[in-house]
Short mmCIF file of C-alpha atoms and ligand atoms in Angstrom, two decimals:
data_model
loop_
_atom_site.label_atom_id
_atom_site.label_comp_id
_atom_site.label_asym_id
_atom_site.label_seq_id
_atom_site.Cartn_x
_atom_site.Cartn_y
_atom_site.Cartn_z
CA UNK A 1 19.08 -8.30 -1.28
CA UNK A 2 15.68 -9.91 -1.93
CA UNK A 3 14.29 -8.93 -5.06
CA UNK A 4 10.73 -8.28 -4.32
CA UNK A 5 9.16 -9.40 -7.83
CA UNK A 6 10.74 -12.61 -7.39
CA UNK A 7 8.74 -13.28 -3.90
CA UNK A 8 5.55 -11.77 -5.40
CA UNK A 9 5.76 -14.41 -8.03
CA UNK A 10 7.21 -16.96 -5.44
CA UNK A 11 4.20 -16.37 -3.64
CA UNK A 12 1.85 -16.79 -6.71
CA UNK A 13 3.18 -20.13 -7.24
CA UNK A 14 2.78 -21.53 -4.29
CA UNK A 15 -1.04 -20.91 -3.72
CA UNK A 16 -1.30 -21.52 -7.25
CA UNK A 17 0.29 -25.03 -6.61
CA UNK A 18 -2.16 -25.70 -3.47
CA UNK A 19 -5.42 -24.63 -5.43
CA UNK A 20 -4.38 -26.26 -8.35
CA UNK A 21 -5.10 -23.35 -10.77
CA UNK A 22 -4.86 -23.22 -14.38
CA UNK A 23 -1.08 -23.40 -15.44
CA UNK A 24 -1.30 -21.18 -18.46
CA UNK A 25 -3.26 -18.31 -17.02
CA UNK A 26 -0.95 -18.36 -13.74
CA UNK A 27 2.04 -18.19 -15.99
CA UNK A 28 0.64 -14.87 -17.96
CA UNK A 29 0.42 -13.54 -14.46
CA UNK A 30 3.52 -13.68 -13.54
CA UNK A 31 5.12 -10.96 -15.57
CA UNK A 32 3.56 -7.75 -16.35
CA UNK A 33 1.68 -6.79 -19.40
CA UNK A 34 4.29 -4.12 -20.21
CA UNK A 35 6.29 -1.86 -18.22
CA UNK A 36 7.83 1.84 -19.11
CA UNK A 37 10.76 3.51 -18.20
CA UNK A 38 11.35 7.26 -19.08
CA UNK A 39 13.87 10.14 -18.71
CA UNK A 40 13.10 13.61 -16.98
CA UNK A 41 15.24 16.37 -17.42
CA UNK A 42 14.44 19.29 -14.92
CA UNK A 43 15.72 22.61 -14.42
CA UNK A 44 16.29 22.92 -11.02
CA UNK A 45 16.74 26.12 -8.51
CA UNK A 46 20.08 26.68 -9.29
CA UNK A 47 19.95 26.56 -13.05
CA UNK A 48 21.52 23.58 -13.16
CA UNK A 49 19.89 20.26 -15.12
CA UNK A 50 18.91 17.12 -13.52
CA UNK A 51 17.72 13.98 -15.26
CA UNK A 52 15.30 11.97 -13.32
CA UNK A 53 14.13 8.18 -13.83
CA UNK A 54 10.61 7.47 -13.59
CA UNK A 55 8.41 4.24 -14.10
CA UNK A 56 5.59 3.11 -14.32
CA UNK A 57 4.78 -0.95 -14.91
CA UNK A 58 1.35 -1.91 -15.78
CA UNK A 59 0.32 -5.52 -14.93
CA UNK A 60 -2.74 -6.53 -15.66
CA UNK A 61 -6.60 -5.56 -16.62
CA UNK A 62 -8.79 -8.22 -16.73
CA UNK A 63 -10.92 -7.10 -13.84
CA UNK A 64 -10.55 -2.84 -15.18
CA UNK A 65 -7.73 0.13 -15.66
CA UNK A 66 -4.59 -0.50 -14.55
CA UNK A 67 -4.54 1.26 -10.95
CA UNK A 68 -1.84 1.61 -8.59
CA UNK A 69 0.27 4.63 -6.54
CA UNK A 70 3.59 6.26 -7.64
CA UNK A 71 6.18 6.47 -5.16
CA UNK A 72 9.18 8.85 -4.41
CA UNK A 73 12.44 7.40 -3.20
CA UNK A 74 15.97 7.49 -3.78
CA UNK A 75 15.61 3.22 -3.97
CA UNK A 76 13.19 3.24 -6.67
CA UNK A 77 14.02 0.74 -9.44
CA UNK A 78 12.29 -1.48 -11.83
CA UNK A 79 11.77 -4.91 -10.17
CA UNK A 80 10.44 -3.26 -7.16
CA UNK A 81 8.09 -1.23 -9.28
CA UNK A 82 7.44 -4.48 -11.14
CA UNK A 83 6.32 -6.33 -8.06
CA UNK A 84 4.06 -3.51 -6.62
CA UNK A 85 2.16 -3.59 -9.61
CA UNK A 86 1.68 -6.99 -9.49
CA UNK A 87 0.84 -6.53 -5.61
CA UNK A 88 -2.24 -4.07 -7.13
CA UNK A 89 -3.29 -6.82 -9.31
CA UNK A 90 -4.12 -8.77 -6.33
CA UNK A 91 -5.03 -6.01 -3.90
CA UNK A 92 -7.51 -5.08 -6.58
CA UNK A 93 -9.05 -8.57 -6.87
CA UNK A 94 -9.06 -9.24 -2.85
CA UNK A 95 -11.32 -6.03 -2.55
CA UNK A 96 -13.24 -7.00 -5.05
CA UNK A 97 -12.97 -3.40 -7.20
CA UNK A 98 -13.10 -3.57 -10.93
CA UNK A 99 -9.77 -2.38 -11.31
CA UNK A 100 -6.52 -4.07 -12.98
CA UNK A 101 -2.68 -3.67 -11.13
CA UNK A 102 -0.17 -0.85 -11.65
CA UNK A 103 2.52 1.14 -10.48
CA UNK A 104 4.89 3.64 -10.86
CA UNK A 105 8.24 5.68 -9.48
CA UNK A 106 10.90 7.66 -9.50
CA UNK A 107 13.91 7.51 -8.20
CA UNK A 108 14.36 10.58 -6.32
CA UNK A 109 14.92 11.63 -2.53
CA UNK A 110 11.86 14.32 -2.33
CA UNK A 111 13.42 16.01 1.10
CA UNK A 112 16.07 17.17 -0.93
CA UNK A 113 13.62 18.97 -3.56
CA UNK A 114 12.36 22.65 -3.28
CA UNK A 115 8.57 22.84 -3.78
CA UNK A 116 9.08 24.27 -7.34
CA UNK A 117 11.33 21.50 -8.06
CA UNK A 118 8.97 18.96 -6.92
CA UNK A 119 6.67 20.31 -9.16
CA UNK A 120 8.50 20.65 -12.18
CA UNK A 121 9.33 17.04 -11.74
CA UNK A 122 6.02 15.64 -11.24
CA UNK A 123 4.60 17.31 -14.56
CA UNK A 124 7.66 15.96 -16.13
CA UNK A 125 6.44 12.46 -15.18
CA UNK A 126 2.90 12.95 -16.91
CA UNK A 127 3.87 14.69 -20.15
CA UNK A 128 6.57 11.44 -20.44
CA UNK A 129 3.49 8.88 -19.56
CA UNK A 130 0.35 10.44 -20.31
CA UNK A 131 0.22 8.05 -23.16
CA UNK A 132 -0.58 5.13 -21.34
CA UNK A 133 -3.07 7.31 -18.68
CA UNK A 134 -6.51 7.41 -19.14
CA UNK A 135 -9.82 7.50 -16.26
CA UNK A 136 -10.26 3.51 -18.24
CA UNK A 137 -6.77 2.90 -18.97
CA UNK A 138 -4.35 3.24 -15.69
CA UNK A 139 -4.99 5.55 -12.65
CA UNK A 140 -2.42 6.99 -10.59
CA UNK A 141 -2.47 7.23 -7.13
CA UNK A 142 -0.50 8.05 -4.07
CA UNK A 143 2.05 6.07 -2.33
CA UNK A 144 5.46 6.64 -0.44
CA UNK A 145 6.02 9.93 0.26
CA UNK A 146 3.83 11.05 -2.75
CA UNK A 147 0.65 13.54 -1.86
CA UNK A 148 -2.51 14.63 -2.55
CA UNK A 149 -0.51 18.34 -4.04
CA UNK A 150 1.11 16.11 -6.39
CA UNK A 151 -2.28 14.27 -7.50
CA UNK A 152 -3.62 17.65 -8.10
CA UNK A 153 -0.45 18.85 -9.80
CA UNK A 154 -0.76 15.72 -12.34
CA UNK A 155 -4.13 16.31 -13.02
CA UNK A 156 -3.40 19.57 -14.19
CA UNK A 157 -1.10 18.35 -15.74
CA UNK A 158 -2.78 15.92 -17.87
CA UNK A 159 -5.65 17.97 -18.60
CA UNK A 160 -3.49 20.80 -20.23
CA UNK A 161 -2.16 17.89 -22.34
CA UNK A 162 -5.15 15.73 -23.35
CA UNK A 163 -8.16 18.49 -22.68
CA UNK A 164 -9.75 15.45 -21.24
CA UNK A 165 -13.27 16.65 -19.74
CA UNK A 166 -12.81 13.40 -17.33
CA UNK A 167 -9.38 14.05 -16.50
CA UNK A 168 -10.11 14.05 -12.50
CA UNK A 169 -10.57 10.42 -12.84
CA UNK A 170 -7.33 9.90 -14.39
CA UNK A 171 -5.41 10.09 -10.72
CA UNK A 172 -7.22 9.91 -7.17
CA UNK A 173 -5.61 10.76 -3.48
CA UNK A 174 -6.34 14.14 -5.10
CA UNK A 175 -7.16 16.75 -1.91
CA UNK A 176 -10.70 17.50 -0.96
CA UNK A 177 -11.94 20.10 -2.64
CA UNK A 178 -9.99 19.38 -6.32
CA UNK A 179 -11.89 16.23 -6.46
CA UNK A 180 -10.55 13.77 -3.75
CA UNK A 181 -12.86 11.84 -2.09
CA UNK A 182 -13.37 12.46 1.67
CA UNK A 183 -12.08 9.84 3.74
CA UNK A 184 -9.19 9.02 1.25
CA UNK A 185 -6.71 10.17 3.48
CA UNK A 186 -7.25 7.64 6.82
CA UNK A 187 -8.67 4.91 4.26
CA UNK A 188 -5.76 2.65 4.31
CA UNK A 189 -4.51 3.05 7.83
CA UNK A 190 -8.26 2.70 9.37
CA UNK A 191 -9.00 -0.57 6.62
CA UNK A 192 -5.71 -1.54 8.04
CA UNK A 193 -7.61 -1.36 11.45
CA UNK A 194 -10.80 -3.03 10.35
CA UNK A 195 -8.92 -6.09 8.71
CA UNK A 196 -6.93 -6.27 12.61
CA UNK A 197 -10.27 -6.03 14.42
CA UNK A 198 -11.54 -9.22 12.14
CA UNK A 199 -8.34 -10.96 12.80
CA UNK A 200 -8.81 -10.21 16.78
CA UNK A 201 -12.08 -12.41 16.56
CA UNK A 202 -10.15 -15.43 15.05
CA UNK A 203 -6.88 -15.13 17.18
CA UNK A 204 -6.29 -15.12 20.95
CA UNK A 205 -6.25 -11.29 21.06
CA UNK A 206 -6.70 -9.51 24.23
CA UNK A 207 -8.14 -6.40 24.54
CA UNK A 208 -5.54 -3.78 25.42
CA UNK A 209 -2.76 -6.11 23.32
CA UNK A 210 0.29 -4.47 23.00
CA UNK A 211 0.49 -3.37 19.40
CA UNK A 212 4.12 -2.28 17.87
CA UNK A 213 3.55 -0.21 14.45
CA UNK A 214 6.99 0.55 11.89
CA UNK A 215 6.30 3.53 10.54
CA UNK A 216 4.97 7.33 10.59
CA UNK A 217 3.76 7.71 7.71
CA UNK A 218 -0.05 8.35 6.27
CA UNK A 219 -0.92 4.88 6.41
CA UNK A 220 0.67 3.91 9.90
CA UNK A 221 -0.48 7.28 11.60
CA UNK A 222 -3.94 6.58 11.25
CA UNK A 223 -4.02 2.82 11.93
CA UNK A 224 -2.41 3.62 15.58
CA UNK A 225 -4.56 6.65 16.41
CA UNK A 226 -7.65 4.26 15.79
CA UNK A 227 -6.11 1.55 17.73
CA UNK A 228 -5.06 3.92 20.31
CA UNK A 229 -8.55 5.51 20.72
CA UNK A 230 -9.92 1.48 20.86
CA UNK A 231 -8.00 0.96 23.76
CA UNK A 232 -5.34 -0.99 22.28
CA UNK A 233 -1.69 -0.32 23.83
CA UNK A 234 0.59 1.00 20.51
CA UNK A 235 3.81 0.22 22.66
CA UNK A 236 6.17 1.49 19.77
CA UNK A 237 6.22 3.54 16.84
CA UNK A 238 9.09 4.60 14.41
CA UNK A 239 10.05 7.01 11.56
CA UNK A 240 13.19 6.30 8.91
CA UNK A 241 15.52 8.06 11.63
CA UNK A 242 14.30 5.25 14.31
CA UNK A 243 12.14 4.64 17.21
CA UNK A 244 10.49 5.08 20.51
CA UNK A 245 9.00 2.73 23.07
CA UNK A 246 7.36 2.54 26.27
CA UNK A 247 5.65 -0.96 26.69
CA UNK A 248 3.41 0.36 29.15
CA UNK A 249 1.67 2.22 25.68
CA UNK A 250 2.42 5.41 23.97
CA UNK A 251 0.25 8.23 24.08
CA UNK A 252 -0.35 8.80 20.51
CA UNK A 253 -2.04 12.43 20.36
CA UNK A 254 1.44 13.50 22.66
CA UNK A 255 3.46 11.88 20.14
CA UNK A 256 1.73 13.52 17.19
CA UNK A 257 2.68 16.86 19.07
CA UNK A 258 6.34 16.08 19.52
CA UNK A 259 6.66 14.73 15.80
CA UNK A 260 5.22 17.93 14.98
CA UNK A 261 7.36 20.22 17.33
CA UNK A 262 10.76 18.08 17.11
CA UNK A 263 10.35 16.58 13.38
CA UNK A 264 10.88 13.13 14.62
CA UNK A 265 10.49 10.77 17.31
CA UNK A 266 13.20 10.43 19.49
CA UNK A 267 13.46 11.55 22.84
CA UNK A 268 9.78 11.78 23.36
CA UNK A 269 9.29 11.90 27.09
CA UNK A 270 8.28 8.68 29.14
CA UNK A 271 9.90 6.49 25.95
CA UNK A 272 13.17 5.02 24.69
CA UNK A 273 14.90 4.91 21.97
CA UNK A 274 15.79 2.38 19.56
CA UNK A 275 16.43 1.54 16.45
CA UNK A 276 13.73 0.31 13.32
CA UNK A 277 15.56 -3.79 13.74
CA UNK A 278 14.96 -3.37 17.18
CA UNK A 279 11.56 -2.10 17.21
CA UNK A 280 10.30 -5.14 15.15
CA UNK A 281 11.81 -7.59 17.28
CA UNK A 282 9.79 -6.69 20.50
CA UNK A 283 7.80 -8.52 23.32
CA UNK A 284 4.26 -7.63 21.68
CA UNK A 285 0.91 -9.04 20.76
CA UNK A 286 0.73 -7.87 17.34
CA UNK A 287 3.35 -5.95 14.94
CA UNK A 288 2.21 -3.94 12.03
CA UNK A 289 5.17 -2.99 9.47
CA UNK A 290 3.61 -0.08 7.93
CA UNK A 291 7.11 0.80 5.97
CA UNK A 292 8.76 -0.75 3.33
CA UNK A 293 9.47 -3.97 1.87
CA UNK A 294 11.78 -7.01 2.87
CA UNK A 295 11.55 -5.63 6.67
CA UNK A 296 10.68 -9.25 8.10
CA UNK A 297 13.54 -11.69 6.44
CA UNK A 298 15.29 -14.71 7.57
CA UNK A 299 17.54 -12.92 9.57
CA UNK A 300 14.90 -11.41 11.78
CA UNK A 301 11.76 -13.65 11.47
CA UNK A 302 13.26 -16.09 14.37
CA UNK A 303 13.43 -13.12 17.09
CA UNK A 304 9.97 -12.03 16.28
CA UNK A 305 7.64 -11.94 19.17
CA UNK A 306 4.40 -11.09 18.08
CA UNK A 307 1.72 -13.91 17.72
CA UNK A 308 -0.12 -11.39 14.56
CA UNK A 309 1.71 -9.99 12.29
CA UNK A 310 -0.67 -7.38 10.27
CA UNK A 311 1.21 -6.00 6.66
CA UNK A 312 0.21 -2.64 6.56
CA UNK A 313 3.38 -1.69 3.94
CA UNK A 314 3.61 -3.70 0.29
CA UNK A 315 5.91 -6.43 0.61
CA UNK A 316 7.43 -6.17 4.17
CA UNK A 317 7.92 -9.97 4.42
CA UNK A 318 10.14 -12.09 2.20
CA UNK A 319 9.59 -15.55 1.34
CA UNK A 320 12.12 -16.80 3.81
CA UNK A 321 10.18 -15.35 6.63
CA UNK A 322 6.93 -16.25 5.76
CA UNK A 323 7.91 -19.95 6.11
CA UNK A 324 9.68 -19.23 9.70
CA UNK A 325 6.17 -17.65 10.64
CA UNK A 326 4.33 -20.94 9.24
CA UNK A 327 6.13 -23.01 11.13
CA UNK A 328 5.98 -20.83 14.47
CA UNK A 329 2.27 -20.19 13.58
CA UNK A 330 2.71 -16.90 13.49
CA UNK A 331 -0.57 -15.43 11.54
CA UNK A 332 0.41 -13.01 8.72
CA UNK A 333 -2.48 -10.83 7.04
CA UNK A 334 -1.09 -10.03 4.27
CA UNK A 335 -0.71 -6.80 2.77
CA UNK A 336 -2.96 -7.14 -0.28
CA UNK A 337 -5.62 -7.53 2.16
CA UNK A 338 -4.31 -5.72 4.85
CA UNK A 339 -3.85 -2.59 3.00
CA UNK A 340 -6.13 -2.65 0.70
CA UNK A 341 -8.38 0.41 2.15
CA UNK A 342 -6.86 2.98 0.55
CA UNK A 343 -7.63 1.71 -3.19
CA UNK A 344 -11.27 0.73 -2.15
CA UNK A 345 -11.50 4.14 -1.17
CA UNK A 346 -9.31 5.56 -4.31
CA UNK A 347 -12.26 3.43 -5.86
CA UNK A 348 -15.24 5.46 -4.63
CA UNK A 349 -13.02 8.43 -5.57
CA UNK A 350 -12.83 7.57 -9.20
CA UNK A 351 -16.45 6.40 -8.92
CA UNK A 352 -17.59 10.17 -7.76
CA UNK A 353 -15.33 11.94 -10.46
CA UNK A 354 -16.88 9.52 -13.41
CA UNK A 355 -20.50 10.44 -11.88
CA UNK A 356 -20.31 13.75 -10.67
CA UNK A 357 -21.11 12.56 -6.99
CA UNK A 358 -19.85 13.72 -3.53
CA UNK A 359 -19.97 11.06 -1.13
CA UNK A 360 -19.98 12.73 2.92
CA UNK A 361 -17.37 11.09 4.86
CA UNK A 362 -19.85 8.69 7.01
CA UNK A 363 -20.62 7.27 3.68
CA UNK A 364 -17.24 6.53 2.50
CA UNK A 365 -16.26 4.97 5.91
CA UNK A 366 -18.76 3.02 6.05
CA UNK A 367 -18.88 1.39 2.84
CA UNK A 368 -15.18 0.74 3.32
CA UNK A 369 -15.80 -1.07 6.73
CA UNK A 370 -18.31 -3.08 4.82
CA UNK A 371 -16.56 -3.86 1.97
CA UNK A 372 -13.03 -4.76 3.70
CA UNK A 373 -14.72 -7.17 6.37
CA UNK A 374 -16.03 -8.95 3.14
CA UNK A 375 -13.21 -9.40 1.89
CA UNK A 376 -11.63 -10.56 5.18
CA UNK A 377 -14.72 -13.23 5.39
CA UNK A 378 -13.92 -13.83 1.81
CA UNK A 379 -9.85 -14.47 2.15
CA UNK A 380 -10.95 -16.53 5.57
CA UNK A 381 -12.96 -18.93 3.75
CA UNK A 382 -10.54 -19.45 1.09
CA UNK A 383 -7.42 -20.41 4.02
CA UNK A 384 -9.84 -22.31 5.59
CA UNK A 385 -10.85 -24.38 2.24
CA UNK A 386 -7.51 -25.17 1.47
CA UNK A 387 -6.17 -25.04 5.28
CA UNK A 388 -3.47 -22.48 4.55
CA UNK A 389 -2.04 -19.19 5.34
CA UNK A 390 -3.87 -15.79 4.80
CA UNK A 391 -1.45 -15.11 2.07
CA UNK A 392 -2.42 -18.25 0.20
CA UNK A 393 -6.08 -17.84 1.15
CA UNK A 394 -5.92 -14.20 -0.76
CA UNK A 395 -3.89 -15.35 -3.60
CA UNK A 396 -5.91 -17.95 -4.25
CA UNK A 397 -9.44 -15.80 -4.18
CA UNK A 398 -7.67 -13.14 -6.15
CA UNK A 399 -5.98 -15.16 -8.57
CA UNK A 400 -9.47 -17.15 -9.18
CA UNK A 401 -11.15 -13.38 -9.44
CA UNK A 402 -8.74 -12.22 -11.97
CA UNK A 403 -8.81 -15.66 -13.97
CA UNK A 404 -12.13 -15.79 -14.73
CA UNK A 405 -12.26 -12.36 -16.72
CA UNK A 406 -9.11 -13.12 -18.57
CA UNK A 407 -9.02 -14.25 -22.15
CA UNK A 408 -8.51 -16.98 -23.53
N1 LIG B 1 -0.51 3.21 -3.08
C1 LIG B 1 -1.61 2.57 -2.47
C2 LIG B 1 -1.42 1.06 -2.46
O1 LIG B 1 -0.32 0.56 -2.48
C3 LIG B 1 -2.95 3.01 -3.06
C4 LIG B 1 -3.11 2.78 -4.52
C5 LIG B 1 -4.36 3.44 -5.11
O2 LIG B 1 -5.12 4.04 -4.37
O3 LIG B 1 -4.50 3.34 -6.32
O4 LIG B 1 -2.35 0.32 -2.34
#
């Protein structure tokens, strides 16, 4: 199995190597400034106790707080936590917020938690790491399966801890209303869409291209409703039970309704199914993996079809298959630019809690369009400096960011 910090620093390297950066400073990058790992017992409904693992790795904070989702899943484990907060480092620097890289887990399958449980267990991670938590030290966010209840839970959490007047700051993805921001919600699946749209302008993209997304998740959901309403054909779509396709294009609202009705995917009418390998491996203009990492390897990247490939989940493409794509010309835009909406947007959050602002949702949008298809024109101009990928293009701009506010 690839071990995901190992390609995030892999990657490093080489646009490190092509824009010649400084040695020492790209070396204290590569590992993380420190990184935690606690125990938390819980009571659960039957009276039984349950010890839980959690994380959370902190990278770096040159550029601001360490900032950076926590994610449920029964997979979670250090190196992978590791590498996502290394991801944020970049992310961070790409969008140009003044934020440093973190992350954090735990290594639990949330499905099979009551809501009381789920709870219990996410106060148990902030009274183990409220420590190293602070609105200017690290902020919390959401990430796989992880919600806007359990934002609001921490918070509370926190505050009855520290009494910390700006504790709202300390986590956002927080729900509207207990001091999330509006717009927080699509912000990563529709920057996902902006960053595409800028891509469609560079590449031979048709309109009505036939767009396969891996995923149903927050950030997926919203990229292919947007791309649906533009007119684009979202020929395939899948959940962690598999997928459906029709490659004449999926109706998405009708497929939202039969999620909701059935609880999954399959057998929606007019569609096949098939399975998550076989999804990715379709005849289709552009394929979004909006899952999880090490999707696109070396076993796969030879069968894929698409001409754009646009990394909508953290790490969905190992080293391996990132060369295979170079070589077939594949274009990759890579997840620390690809999904970088939803921290912009965890940004403005933070921003309103810390100034006692409420942003309308036009506003938010906006300033997210703006601000991603900068960053796009930004990560452009540095591939097209050094004629390279988009991965090296927005290592090397974020790299370069982050370098010149560390010390020495
Ligand atoms: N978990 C999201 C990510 O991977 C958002 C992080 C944040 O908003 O802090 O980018």
């Amino acid at each position: 199995m690839t071990n995901p910090f190992e390609t995030a620093v892999k990657q490093l390297e080489e646009a490190a190597g092509i824009a010649k950066l400084d040695k020492n400073k790209i070396e204290q990058l590569k590992s993380p400034d420190r990184y935690v790992e606690v125990s938390i017992p819980i009571i659960m409904d039957s009276g039984e106790q349950k010890i839980f693992k959690g994380f959370r790795s902190q990278h770096n904070n040159a550029r601001g707080a360490y900032k950076g989702g926590i994610r449920y899943h029964q997979d979670v484990n250090l190196d992978e936590v590791r590498a996502l907060s290394f991801w944020m480092s970049f992310k961070n620097a790409v969008i140009n917020v003044p934020f440093g890289g973190g992350k954090g887990g735990i290594i639990v399958n949330p499905k099979e938690l009551s809501i009381s449980e789920l709870e219990k267990l996410s106060r148990g991670w902030v009274q183990k790491m409220y420590r190293i938590l602070g609105p200017e030290v690290d902020v919390p966010a959401p990430d796989v399966n992880t919600t806007g209840q359990i934002m609001d839970w921490m918070v509370d959490e926190y505050k009855k801890i520290t009494g910390d007047e700006k504790s709202l700051a300390v986590f956002t993805g927080k729900p509207v209303g207990k001091g999330g921001s509006l717009g927080r919600e699509e912000a990563t699946g529709f920057g996902g869409f902006y960053v595409f749209e800028e891509a469609v302008k560079h590449h031979q993209i048709q309109p009505g291209a036939k767009i396969v997304v891996q995923g149903f998740g927050n950030v997926s959901t919203f990229f292919a409703k947007m791309a649906f309403e533009k007119g684009y054909k979202v020929v395939a779509l899948s959940d962690s039970k598999g997928g459906i396709v029709n490659m004449d294009g999926l109706d998405f609202n009708k497929v939202l309704e039969h999620k909701k009705a059935s609880g999954g995917l399959k057998d929606f009418s007019g569609s096949k199914n098939i399975t998550n390998e076989e999804l990715l491996e379709l005849e289709a203009d552009v394929l979004a993996p909006a899952a999880l990492e090490n999707v696109l390897t070396e076993s796969n990247a030879n069968k894929i079809k698409a001409c754009l490939i646009v990394e909508l989940a953290n790490g969905p493409t190992t080293k391996e298959a990132d060369k295979i794509f170079e070589e077939k010309n594949i274009s990759v835009i890579p997840d620390i630019l690809a999904n970088s909406g939803g921290v912009c947007v965890s940004y403005y959050e933070w921003y309103q809690n810390m100034n006692n602002e409420i942003w309308n949702k036009e506003q938010v949008l906006e300033k997210l369009e703006k601000q991603i298809k900068l960053a796009f024109a930004d990560v452009l101009a540095a591939k097209e400096k050094y004629k390279t990928t988009y991965r090296n293009g927005a290592y090397i701009l974020a790299a370069t960011r982050i370098m010149e506010k560390m010390t020495p």
